[in-house]
Short mmCIF file of C-alpha atoms in Angstrom, two decimals:
data_model
loop_
_atom_site.label_atom_id
_atom_site.label_comp_id
_atom_site.label_asym_id
_atom_site.label_seq_id
_atom_site.Cartn_x
_atom_site.Cartn_y
_atom_site.Cartn_z
CA GLN F 878 9.47 2.95 22.61
CA ALA F 879 6.01 1.52 22.01
CA ALA F 880 5.34 4.22 19.44
CA GLU F 881 8.62 3.42 17.67
CA ILE F 882 7.73 -0.29 17.58
CA SER F 883 4.30 0.58 16.24
CA LEU F 884 5.91 2.71 13.54
CA GLU F 885 8.26 -0.14 12.59
CA GLU F 886 5.34 -2.58 12.41
CA LYS F 887 3.37 -0.18 10.22
CA ASP F 888 6.43 0.31 8.03
CA GLN F 889 6.73 -3.47 7.62
CA ARG F 890 3.03 -3.74 6.80
CA ILE F 891 3.42 -1.04 4.14
CA GLY F 892 6.29 -3.04 2.63
CA GLU F 893 4.12 -6.16 2.58
CA LEU F 894 1.27 -4.27 0.92
CA ASP F 895 3.65 -2.78 -1.65
CA ARG F 896 4.88 -6.29 -2.54
CA LEU F 897 1.28 -7.52 -2.78
CA ILE F 898 0.39 -4.64 -5.09
CA GLU F 899 3.44 -5.42 -7.22
CA ARG F 900 2.40 -9.09 -7.54
CA MET F 901 -1.15 -8.08 -8.45
CA GLU F 902 0.14 -5.68 -11.10
CA LYS F 903 2.33 -8.44 -12.57
CA GLU F 904 -0.65 -10.80 -12.64
CA ARG F 905 -2.73 -8.08 -14.29
CA HIS F 906 -0.04 -7.64 -16.93
CA GLN F 907 -0.05 -11.39 -17.65
CA LEU F 908 -3.84 -11.38 -17.94
CA GLN F 909 -3.66 -8.40 -20.31
CA LEU F 910 -1.20 -10.33 -22.50
CA GLN F 911 -3.50 -13.37 -22.56
CA LEU F 912 -6.45 -11.16 -23.43
CA LEU F 913 -4.48 -9.55 -26.25
CA GLU F 914 -3.57 -13.00 -27.61
CA HIS F 915 -7.23 -14.06 -27.54
CA GLU F 916 -8.39 -10.86 -29.20
CA THR F 917 -5.71 -11.17 -31.87
CA GLU F 918 -6.75 -14.75 -32.61
CA MET F 919 -10.41 -13.72 -32.68
CA SER F 920 -9.74 -10.91 -35.15
CA GLY F 921 -8.58 -13.38 -37.82
CA GLU F 922 -10.87 -14.76 -40.50
CA LEU F 923 -13.43 -17.30 -39.35
CA THR F 924 -14.28 -20.55 -41.01
CA ASP F 925 -17.18 -22.74 -39.92
CA SER F 926 -14.83 -24.97 -37.97
CA ASP F 927 -13.43 -21.93 -36.10
CA LYS F 928 -16.79 -20.80 -34.71
CA GLU F 929 -16.55 -23.06 -31.66
CA ARG F 930 -12.99 -21.91 -31.01
CA TYR F 931 -14.14 -18.30 -31.42
CA GLN F 932 -16.88 -18.87 -28.83
CA GLN F 933 -14.34 -20.36 -26.41
CA LEU F 934 -12.01 -17.42 -26.93
CA GLU F 935 -14.86 -14.97 -26.42
CA GLU F 936 -15.80 -16.62 -23.11
CA ALA F 937 -12.16 -16.77 -22.01
CA SER F 938 -11.73 -13.10 -22.93
CA ALA F 939 -14.79 -12.11 -20.92
CA SER F 940 -13.42 -14.05 -17.96
CA LEU F 941 -10.01 -12.37 -18.33
CA ARG F 942 -11.62 -8.92 -18.49
CA GLU F 943 -13.54 -9.68 -15.30
CA ARG F 944 -10.38 -10.88 -13.53
CA ILE F 945 -8.54 -7.76 -14.69
CA ARG F 946 -11.33 -5.53 -13.35
CA HIS F 947 -11.25 -7.43 -10.07
CA LEU F 948 -7.46 -7.02 -9.82
CA ASP F 949 -7.77 -3.32 -10.64
CA ASP F 950 -10.26 -2.94 -7.79
CA MET F 951 -8.02 -4.87 -5.41
CA VAL F 952 -4.94 -2.86 -6.37
CA HIS F 953 -6.86 0.38 -5.90
CA CYS F 954 -8.05 -0.78 -2.47
CA GLN F 955 -4.53 -1.81 -1.40
CA GLN F 956 -3.07 1.47 -2.64
CA LYS F 957 -5.67 3.31 -0.58
CA LYS F 958 -4.65 1.28 2.49
CA VAL F 959 -0.99 2.08 1.90
CA LYS F 960 -1.78 5.79 1.54
CA GLN F 961 -3.77 5.76 4.80
CA MET F 962 -0.99 3.91 6.61
CA VAL F 963 1.65 6.33 5.32
CA GLU F 964 -0.47 9.27 6.50
CA GLU F 965 -0.94 7.57 9.87
CA ILE F 966 2.81 6.99 10.18
CA GLU F 967 3.51 10.63 9.34
CA SER F 968 1.01 11.71 11.98
CA LEU F 969 2.53 9.36 14.57
CA LYS F 970 6.03 10.61 13.74
CA LYS F 971 4.90 14.22 14.26
CA LYS F 972 3.32 13.34 17.60
CA LEU F 973 6.45 11.46 18.63
CA GLN F 974 8.65 14.43 17.70
CA GLN F 975 6.39 16.78 19.66
CA LYS F 976 6.55 14.52 22.71
CA GLN F 977 10.33 14.23 22.41
CA LEU F 978 10.59 18.02 22.21
CA LEU F 979 8.36 18.39 25.27
CA ILE F 980 10.52 15.87 27.17
CA LEU F 981 13.67 17.80 26.25
CA GLN F 982 12.09 21.07 27.39
CA LEU F 983 11.01 19.50 30.68
CA LEU F 984 14.47 18.00 31.22
CA GLU F 985 16.04 21.42 30.60
CA LYS F 986 13.61 22.98 33.06
CA ILE F 987 14.40 20.31 35.67
CA SER F 988 18.11 20.80 35.12
CA PHE F 989 17.71 24.57 35.47
CA LEU F 990 15.64 24.23 38.65
CA GLU F 991 18.07 21.75 40.17
CA GLY F 992 20.93 24.13 39.42
CA GLU F 993 19.23 27.10 41.12
CA PRO F 994 20.18 27.70 44.74
CA ASN F 995 17.32 26.85 47.04
CA ARG F 996 15.37 30.09 47.56
CA GLN F 997 14.03 28.98 50.92
CA ASP F 998 17.58 28.82 52.29
CA SER F 999 18.00 32.59 51.90
#
């Protein structure tokens, strides 16, 4: 039972991590859109009055790129965690199945031995 509870908890944790990854990917997408907007605006013709705005956009774009890289790293790390947890769950499930099989074999053996006439009585 403890192993089954542990498996359920790990399953829940995987679900939480999947949702976290999904939120991070959505945030990354939003940042990509903002970056694209900035780059599009920066690609237009510049007048002297636009130079300050261009500088602001350049700084904002650099910040967005850094945030995107950070999110990419975080997503990669979380995906790695999920993969490890899935592998661990698979391993635990195999061990649980092996133990259940062993229990069934032992129960069959006990049942067989209980059904045999007592040899010492002969």
